[in-house]
Coordinates of N, CA and C in Angstrom, one line a residue:
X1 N -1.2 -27.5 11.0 CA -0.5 -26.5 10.3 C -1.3 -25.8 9.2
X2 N -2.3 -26.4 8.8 CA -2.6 -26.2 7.3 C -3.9 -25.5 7.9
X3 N -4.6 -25.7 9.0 CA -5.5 -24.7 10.0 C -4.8 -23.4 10.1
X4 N -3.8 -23.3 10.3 CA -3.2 -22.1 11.2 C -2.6 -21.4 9.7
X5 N -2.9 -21.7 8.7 CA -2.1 -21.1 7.8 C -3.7 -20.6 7.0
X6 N -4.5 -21.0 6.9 CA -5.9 -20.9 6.5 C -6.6 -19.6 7.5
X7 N -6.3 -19.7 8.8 CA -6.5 -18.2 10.2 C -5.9 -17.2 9.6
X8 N -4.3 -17.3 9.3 CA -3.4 -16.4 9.4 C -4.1 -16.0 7.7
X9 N -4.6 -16.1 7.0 CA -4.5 -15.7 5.9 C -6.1 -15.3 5.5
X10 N -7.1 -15.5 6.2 CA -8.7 -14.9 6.0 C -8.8 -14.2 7.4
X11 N -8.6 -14.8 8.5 CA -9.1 -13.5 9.6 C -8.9 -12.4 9.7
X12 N -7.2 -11.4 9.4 CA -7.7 -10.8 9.3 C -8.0 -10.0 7.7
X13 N -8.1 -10.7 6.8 CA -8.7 -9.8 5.4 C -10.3 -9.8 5.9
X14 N -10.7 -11.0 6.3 CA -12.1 -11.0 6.7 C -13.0 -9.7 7.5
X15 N -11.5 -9.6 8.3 CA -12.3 -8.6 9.4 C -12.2 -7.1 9.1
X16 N -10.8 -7.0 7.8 CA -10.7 -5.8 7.3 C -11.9 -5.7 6.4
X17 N -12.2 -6.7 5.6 CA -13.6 -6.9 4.7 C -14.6 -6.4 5.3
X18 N -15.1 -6.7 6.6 CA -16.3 -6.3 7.2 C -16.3 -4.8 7.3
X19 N -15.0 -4.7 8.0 CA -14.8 -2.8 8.4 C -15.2 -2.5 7.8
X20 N -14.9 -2.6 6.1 CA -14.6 -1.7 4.8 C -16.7 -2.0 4.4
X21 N -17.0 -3.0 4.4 CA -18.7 -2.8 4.4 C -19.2 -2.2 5.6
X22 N -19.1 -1.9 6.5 CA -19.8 -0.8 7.7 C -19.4 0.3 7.3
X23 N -18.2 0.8 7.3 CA -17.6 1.7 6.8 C -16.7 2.1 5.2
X24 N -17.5 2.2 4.2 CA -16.7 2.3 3.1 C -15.2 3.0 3.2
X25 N -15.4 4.0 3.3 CA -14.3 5.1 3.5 C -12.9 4.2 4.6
X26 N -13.2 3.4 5.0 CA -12.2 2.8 5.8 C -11.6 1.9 5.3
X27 N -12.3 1.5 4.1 CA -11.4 0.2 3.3 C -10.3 -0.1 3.0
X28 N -9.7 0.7 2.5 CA -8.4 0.7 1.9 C -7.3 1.0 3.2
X29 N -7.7 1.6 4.5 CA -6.8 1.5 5.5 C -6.7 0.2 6.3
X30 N -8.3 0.0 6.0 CA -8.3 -1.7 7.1 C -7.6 -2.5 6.0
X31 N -7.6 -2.6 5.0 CA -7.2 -3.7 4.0 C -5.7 -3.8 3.9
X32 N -5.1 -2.8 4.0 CA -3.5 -2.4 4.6 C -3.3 -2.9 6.2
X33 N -3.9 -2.5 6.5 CA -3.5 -3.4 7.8 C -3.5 -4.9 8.3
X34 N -4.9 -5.4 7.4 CA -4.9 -6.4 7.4 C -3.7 -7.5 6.2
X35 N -3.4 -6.9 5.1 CA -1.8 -7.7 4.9 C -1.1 -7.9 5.2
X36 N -1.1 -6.6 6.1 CA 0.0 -6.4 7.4 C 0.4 -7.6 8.1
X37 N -0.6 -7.6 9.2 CA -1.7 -8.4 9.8 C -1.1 -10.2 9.6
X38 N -1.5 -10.1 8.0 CA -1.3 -11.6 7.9 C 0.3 -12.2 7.2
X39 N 1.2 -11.2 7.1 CA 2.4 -11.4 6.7 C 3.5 -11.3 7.7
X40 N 3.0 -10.0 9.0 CA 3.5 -10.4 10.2 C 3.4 -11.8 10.7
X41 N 2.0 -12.5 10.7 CA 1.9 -13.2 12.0 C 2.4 -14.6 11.1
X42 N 2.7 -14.8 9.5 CA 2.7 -15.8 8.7 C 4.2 -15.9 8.7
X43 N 5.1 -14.4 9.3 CA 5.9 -14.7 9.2 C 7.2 -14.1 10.3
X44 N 7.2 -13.0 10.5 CA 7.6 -12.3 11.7 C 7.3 -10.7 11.5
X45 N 6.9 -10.2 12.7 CA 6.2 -8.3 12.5 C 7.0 -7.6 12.5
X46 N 6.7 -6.4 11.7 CA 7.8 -5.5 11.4 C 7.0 -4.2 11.8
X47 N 7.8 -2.9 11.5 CA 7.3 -2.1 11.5 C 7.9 -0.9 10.6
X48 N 8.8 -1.2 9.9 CA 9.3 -0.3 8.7 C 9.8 -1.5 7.7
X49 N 9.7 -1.1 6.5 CA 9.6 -2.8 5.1 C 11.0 -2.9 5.1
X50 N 11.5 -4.3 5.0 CA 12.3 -4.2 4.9 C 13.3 -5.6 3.4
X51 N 11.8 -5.9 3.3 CA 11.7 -6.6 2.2 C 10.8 -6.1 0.8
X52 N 10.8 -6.6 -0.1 CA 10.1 -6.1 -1.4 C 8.5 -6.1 -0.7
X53 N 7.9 -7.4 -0.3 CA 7.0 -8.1 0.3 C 6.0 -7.7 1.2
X54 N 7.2 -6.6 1.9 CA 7.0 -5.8 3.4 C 6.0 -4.4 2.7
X55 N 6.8 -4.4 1.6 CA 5.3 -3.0 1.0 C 4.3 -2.9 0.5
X56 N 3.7 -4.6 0.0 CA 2.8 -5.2 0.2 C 1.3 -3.9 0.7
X57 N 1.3 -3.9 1.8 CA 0.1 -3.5 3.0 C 0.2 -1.9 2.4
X58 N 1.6 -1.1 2.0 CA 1.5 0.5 2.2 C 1.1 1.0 0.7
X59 N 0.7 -0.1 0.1 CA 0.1 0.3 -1.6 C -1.4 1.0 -1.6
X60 N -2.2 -0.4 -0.6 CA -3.2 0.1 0.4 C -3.3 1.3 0.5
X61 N -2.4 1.7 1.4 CA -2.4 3.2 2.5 C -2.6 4.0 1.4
X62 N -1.4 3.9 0.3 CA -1.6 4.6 -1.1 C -2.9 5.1 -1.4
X63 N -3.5 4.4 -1.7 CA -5.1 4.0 -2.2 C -5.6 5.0 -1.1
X64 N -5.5 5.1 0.0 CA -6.7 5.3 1.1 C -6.1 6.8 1.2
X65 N -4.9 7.6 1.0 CA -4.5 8.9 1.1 C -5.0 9.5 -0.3
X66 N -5.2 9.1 -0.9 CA -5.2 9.1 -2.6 C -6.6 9.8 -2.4
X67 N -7.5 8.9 -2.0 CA -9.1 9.0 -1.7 C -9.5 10.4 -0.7
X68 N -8.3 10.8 -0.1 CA -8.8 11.9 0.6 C -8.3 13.3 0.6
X69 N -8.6 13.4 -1.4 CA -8.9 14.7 -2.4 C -9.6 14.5 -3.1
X70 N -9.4 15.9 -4.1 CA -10.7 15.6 -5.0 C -10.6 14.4 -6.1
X71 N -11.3 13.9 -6.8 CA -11.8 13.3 -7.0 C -10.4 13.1 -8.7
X72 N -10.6 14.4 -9.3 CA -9.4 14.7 -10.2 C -8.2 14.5 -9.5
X73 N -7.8 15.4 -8.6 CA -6.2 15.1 -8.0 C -6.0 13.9 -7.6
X74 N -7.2 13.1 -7.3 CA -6.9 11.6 -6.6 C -6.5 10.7 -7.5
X75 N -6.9 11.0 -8.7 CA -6.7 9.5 -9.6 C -5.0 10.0 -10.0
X76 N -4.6 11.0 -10.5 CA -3.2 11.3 -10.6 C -2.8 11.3 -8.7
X77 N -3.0 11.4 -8.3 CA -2.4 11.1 -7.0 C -1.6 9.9 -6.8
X78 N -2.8 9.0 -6.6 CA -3.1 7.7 -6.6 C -1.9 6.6 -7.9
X79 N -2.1 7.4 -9.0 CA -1.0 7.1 -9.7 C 0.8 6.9 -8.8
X80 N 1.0 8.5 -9.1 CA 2.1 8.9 -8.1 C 2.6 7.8 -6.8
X81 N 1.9 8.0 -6.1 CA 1.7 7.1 -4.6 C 2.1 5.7 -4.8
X82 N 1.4 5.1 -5.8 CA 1.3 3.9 -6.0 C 2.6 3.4 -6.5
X83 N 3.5 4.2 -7.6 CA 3.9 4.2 -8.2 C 5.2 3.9 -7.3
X84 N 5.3 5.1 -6.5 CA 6.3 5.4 -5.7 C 6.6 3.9 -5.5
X85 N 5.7 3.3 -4.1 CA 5.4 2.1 -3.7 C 6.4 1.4 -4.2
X86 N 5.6 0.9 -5.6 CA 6.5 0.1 -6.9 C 8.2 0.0 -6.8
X87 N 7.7 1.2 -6.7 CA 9.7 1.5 -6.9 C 10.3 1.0 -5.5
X88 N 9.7 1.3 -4.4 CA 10.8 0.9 -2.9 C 10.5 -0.7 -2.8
X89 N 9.4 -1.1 -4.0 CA 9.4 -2.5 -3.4 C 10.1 -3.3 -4.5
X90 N 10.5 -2.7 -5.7 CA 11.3 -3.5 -6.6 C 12.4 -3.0 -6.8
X91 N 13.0 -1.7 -5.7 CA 14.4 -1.0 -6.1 C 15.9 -1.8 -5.6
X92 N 15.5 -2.6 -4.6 CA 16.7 -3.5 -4.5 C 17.0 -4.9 -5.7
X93 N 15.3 -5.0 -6.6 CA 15.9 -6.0 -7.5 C 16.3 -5.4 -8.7
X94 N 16.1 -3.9 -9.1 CA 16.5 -3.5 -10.5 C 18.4 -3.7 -10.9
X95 N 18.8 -3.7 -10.1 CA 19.9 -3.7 -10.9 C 20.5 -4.8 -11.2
X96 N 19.7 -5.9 -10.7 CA 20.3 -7.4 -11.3 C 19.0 -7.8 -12.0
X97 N 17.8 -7.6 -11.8 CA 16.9 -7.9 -12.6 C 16.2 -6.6 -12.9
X98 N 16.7 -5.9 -14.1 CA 15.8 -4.4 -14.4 C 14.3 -4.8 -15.1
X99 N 14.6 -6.0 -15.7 CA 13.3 -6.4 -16.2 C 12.1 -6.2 -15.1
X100 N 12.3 -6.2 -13.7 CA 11.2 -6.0 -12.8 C 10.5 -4.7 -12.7
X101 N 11.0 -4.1 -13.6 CA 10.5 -2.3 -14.0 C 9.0 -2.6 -14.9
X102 N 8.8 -3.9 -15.6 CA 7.9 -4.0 -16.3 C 6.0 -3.9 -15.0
X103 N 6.8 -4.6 -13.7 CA 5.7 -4.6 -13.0 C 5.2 -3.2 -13.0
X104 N 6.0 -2.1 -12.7 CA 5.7 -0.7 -12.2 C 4.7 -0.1 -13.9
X105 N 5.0 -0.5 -15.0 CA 4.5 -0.3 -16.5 C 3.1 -0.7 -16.6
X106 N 3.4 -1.8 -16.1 CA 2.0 -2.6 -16.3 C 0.8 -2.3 -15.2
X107 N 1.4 -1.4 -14.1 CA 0.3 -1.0 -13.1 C -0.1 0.1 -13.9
X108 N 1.0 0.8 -14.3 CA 0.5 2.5 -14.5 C -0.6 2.3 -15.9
X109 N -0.1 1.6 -16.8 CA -0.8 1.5 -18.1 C -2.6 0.7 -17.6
X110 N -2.2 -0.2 -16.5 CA -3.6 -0.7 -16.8 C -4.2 0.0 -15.4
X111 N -4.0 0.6 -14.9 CA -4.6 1.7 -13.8 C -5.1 3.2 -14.7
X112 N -4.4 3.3 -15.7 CA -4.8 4.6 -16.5 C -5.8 4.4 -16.9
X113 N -6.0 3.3 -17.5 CA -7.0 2.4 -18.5 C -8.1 3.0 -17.3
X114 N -7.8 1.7 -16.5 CA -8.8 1.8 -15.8 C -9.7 3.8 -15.4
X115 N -8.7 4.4 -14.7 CA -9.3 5.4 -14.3 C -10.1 6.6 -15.4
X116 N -9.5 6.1 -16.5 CA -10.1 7.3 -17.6 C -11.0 6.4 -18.5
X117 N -11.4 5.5 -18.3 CA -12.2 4.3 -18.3 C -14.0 4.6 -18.2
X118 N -14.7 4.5 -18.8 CA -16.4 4.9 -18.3 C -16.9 3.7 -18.2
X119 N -17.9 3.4 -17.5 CA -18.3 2.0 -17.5 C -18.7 1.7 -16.1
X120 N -19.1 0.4 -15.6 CA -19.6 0.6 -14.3 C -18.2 0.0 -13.6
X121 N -17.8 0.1 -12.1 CA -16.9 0.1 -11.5 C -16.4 -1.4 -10.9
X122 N -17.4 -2.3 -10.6 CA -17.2 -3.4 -9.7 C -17.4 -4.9 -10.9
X123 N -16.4 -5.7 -10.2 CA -17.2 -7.1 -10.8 C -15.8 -8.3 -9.9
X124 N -16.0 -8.9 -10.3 CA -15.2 -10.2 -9.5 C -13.9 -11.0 -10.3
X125 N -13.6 -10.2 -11.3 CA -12.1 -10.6 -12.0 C -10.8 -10.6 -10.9
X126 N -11.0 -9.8 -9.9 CA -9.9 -9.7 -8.8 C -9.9 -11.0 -8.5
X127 N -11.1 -11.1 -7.7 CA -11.4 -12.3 -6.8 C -11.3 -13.5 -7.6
X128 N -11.4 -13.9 -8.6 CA -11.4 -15.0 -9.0 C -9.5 -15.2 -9.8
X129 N -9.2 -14.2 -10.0 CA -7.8 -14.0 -10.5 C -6.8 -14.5 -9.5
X130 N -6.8 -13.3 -8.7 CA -6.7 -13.9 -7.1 C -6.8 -15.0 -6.1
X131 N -8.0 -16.1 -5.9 CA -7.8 -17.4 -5.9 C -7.4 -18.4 -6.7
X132 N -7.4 -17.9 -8.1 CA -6.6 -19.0 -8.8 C -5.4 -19.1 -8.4
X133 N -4.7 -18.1 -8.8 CA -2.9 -17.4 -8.9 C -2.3 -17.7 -7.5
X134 N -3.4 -17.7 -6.1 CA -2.6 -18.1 -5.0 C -2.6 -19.9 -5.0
X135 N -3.2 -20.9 -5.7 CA -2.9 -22.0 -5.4 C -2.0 -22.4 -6.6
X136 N -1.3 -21.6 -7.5 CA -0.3 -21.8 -8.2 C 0.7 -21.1 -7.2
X137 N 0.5 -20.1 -6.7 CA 2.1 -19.5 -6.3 C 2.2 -20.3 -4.8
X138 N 1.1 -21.1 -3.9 CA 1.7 -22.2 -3.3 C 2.2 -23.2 -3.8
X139 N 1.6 -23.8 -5.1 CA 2.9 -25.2 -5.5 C 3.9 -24.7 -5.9
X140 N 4.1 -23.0 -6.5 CA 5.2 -22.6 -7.5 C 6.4 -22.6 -6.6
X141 N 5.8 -22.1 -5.3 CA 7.5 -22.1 -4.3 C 7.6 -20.8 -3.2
X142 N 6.1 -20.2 -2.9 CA 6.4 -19.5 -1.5 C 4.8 -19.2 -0.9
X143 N 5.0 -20.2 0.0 CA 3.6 -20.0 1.2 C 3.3 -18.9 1.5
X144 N 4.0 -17.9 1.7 CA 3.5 -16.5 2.1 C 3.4 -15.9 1.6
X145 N 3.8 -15.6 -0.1 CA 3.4 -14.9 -0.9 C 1.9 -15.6 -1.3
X146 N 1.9 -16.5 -1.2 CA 0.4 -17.3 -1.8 C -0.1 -17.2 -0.2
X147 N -0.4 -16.7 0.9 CA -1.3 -16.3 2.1 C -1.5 -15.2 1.6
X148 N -0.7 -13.9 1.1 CA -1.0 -13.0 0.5 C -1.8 -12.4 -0.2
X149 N -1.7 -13.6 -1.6 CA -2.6 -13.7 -2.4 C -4.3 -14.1 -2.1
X150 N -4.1 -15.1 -1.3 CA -5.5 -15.2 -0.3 C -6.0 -14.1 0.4
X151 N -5.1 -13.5 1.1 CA -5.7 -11.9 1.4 C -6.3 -11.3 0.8
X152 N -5.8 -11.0 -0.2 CA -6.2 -10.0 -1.3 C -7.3 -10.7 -2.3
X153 N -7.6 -12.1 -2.1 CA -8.7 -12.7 -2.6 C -10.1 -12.4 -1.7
X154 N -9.8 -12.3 -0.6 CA -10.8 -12.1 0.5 C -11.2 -10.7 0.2
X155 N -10.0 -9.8 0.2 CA -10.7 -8.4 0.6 C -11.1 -7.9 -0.9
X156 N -10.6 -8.6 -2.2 CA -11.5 -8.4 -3.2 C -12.6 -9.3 -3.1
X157 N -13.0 -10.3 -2.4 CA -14.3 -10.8 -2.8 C -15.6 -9.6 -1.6
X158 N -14.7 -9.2 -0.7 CA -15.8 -7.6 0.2 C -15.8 -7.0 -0.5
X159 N -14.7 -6.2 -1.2 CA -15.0 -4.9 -2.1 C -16.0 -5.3 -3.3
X160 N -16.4 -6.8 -3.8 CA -17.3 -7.0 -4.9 C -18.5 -6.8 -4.4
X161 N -18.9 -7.7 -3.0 CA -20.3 -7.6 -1.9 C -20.5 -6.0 -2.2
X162 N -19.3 -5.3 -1.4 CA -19.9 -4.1 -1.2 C -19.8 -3.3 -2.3
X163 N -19.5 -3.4 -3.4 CA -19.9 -2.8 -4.7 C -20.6 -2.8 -5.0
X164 N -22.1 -4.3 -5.0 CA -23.3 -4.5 -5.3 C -24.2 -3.8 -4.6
X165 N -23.9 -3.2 -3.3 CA -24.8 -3.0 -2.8 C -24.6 -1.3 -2.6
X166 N -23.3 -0.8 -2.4 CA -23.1 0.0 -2.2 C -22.3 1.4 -3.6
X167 N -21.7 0.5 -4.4 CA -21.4 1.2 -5.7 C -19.7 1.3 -5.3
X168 N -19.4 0.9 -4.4 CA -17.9 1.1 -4.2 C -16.7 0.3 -5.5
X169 N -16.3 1.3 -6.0 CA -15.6 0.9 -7.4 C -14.1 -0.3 -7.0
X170 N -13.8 -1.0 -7.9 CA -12.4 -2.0 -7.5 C -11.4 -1.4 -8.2
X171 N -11.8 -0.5 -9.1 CA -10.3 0.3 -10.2 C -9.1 0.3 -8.8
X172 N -9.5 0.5 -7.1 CA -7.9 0.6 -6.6 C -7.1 -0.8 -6.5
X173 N -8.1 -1.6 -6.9 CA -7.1 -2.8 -6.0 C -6.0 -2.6 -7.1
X174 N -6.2 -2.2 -8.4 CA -5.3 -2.8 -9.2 C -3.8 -2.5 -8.5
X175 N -3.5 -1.5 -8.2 CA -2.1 -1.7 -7.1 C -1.5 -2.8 -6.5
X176 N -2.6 -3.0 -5.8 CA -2.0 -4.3 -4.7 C -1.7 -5.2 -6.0
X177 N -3.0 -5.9 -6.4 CA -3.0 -6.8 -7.3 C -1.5 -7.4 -8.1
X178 N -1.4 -5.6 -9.0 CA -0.2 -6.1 -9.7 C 1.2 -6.1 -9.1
X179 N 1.1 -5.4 -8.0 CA 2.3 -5.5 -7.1 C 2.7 -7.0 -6.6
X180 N 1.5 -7.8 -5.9 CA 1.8 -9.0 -5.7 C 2.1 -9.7 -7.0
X181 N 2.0 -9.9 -8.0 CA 2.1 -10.7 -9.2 C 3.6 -10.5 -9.4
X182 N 4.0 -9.1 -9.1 CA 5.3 -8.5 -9.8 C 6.4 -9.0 -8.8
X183 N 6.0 -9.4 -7.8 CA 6.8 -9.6 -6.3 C 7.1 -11.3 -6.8
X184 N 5.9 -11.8 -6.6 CA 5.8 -13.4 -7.5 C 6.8 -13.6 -8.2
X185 N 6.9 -13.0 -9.1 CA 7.6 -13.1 -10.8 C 9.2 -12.9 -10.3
X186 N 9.2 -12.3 -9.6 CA 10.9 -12.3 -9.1 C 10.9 -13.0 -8.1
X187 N 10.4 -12.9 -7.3 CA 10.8 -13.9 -5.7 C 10.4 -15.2 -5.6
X188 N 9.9 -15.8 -7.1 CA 9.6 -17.6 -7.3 C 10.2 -17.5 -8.8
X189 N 10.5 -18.9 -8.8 CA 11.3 -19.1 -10.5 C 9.4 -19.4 -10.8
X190 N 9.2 -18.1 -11.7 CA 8.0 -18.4 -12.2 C 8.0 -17.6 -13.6
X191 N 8.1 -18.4 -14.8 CA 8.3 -17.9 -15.7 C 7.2 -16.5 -16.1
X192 N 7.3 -15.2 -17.1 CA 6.2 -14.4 -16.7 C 5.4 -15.0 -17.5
X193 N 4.9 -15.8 -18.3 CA 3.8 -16.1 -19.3 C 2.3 -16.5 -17.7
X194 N 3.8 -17.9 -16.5 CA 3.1 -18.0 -16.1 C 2.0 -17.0 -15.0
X195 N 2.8 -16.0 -14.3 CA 2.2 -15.0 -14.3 C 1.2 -13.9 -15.2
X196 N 1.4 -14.1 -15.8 CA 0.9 -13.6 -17.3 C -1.0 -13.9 -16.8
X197 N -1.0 -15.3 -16.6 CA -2.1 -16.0 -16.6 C -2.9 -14.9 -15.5
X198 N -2.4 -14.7 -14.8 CA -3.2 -14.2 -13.6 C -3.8 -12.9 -13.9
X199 N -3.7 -12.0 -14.7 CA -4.3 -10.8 -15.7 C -5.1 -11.4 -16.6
X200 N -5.2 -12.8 -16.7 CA -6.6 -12.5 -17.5 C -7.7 -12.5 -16.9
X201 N -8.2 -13.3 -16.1 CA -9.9 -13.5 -15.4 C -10.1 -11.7 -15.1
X202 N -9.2 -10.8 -14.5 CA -10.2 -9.3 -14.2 C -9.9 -8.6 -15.5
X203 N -9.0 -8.7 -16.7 CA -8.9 -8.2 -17.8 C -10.2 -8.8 -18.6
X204 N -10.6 -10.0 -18.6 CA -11.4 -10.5 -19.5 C -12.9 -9.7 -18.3
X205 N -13.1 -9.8 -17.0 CA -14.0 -9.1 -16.7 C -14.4 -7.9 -16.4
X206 N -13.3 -7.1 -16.9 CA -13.4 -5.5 -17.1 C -13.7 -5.2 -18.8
X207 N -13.2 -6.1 -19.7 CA -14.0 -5.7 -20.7 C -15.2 -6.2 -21.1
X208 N -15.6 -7.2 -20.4 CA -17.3 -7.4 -20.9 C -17.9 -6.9 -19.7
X209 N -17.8 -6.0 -19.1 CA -18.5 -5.4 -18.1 C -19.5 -4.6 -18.9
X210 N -19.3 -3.8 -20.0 CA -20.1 -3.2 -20.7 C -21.6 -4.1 -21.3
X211 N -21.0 -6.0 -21.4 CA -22.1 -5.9 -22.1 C -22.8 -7.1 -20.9
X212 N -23.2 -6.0 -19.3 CA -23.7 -6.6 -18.3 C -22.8 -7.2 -17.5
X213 N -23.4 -7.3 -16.0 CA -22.7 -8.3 -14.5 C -22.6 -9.4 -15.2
X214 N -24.0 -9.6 -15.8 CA -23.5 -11.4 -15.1 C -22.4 -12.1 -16.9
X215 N -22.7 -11.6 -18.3 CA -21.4 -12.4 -18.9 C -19.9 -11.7 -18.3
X216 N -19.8 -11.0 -17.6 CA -18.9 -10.3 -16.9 C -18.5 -11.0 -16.2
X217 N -19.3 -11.9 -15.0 CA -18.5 -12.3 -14.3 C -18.5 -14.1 -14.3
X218 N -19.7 -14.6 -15.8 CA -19.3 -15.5 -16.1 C -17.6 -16.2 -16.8
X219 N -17.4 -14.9 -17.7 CA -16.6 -14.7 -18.4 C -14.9 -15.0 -17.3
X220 N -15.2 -14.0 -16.2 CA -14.0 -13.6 -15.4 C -13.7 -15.4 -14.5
X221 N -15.1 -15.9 -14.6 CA -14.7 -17.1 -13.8 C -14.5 -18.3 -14.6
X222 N -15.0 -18.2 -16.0 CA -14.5 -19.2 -16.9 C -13.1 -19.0 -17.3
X223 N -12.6 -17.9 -17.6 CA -10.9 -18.0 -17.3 C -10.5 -18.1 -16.7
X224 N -10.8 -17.7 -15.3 CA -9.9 -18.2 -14.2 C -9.9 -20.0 -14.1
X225 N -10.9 -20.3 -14.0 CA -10.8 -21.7 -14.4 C -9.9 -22.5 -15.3
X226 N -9.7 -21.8 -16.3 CA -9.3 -22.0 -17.4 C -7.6 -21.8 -17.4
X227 N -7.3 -21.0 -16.9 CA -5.9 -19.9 -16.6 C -5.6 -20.8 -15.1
X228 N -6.2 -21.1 -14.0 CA -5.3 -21.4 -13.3 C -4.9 -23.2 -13.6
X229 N -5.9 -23.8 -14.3 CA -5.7 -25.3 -14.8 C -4.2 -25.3 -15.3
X230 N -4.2 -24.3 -16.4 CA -2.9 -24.0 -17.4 C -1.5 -24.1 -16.3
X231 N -2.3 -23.1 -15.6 CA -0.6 -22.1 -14.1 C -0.2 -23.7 -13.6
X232 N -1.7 -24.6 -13.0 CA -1.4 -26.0 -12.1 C -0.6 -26.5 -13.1
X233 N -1.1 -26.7 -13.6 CA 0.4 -27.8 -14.8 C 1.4 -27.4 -15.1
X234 N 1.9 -26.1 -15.8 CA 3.3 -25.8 -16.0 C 3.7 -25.8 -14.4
X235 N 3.4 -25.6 -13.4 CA 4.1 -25.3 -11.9 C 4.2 -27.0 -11.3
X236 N 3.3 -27.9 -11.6 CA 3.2 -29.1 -10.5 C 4.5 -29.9 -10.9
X237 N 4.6 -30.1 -9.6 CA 6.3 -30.8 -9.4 C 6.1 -31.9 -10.5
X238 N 7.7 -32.4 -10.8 CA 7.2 -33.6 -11.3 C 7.4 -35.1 -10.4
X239 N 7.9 -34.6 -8.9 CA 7.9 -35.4 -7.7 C 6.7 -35.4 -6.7
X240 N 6.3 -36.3 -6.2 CA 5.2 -35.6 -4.9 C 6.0 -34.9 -4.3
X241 N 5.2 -33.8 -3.5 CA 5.2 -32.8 -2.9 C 5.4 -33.4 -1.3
X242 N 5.3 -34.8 -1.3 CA 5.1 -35.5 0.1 C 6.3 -36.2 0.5

């Protein structure tokens, strides 16, 4: 079981990872597909969302329609798009939980940041944020949201490869990113401080990016270290799990 759950959750980000380094420009479509990909087969295939969870993959798509204007209309595009997203994927929980509007806030505010932002583009705060946060949201209480999060740990650890080599910027993941956290925060009893946690390692690696890669991505992996220890303990049962 624990093989088949480890397939369903790297093959295909892996394979969407590779596309997206042969082909840059195809990233953000294979990277949508590939969540697709691994939430169908993790759990059953769809083809219109029909859960919060399900829009997951089309934040992606967001991102990759976004990218194909100019450069100005894209980043307000990209906004819009994303945003939309936000809303079909947390509009059945606002009227018993409106507090879920804060997820849609916290994309736009730190996506703005980001885009009007100078500085260099890439570093590994996703990826290390990302692996931490999914082995708390597996003890915290849903396997497929945490395969998820492994997805999106994979296809941020390609988009960091191929940003070294290639200059390809991470400012889009922040969509997916905070979408999965916001989905977390309502669909596991997971207090938000403990989500909270998961904004620091690419927040702490987007601001020392100015002063160089490597306290950048020392920084991004000492708190993740640090942040997911904290997530393990407030989350670990106080029964075995066995």
């Amino acid at each position: 079981m624990g093989l088949d759950l480890l397939i369903q959750t790297l093959l295909p980000a892996a394979i969407a990872g590779a596309i997206g380094w042969w082909r840059p420009s195809l990233f953000w479509w294979a990277a949508g597909l590939a969540v697709w990909a691994t939430l169908g087969w993790a759990a059953h295939w769809y083809f219109w969302p029909s859960r919060g969870i399900h829009w997951l993959p089309v934040v992606f798509w967001a991102v990759a329609l976004a990218g194909l204007v100019p450069a100005a209309t894209g980043r307000l595009l990209r906004l819009v798009l994303a945003g939309g997203v936000f809303l079909l994927a947390l509009w059945p929980l606002l009227p018993r939980y409106p507090e879920a509007i804060i997820g849609l806030l916290a994309f736009l505010l730190w996506q703005g940041w980001r885009e009007w932002r100078p500085g260099p583009g890439v570093g590994i705060g996703f990826v290390a944020g990302a692996a931490m946060f999914t082995l708390v949201v597996a003890i915290g209480g849903s396997v497929l949201l945490a395969q998820a999060g492994g997805a999106l740990a994979v296809l941020a650890g390609f988009l960091w490869l191929a940003g070294l080599s290639r200059g390809l910027p991470d400012r889009e993941m922040t969509a997916g990113y905070v979408l999965w956290l916001a989905l977390c925060w309502q669909f596991i009893p997971l207090d938000w401080w403990v989500v909270a946690l998961a904004l620091v390692p690419p927040l702490v690696d987007q601001g020392l990016r100015g002063r160089g890669p490597w306290p950048a991505a020392l920084g991004a992996l000492a708190s993740a270290a640090l942040a997911g220890a904290v997530g393990l303990w407030l989350v670990w049962p106080k029964v075995s799990l066995y």
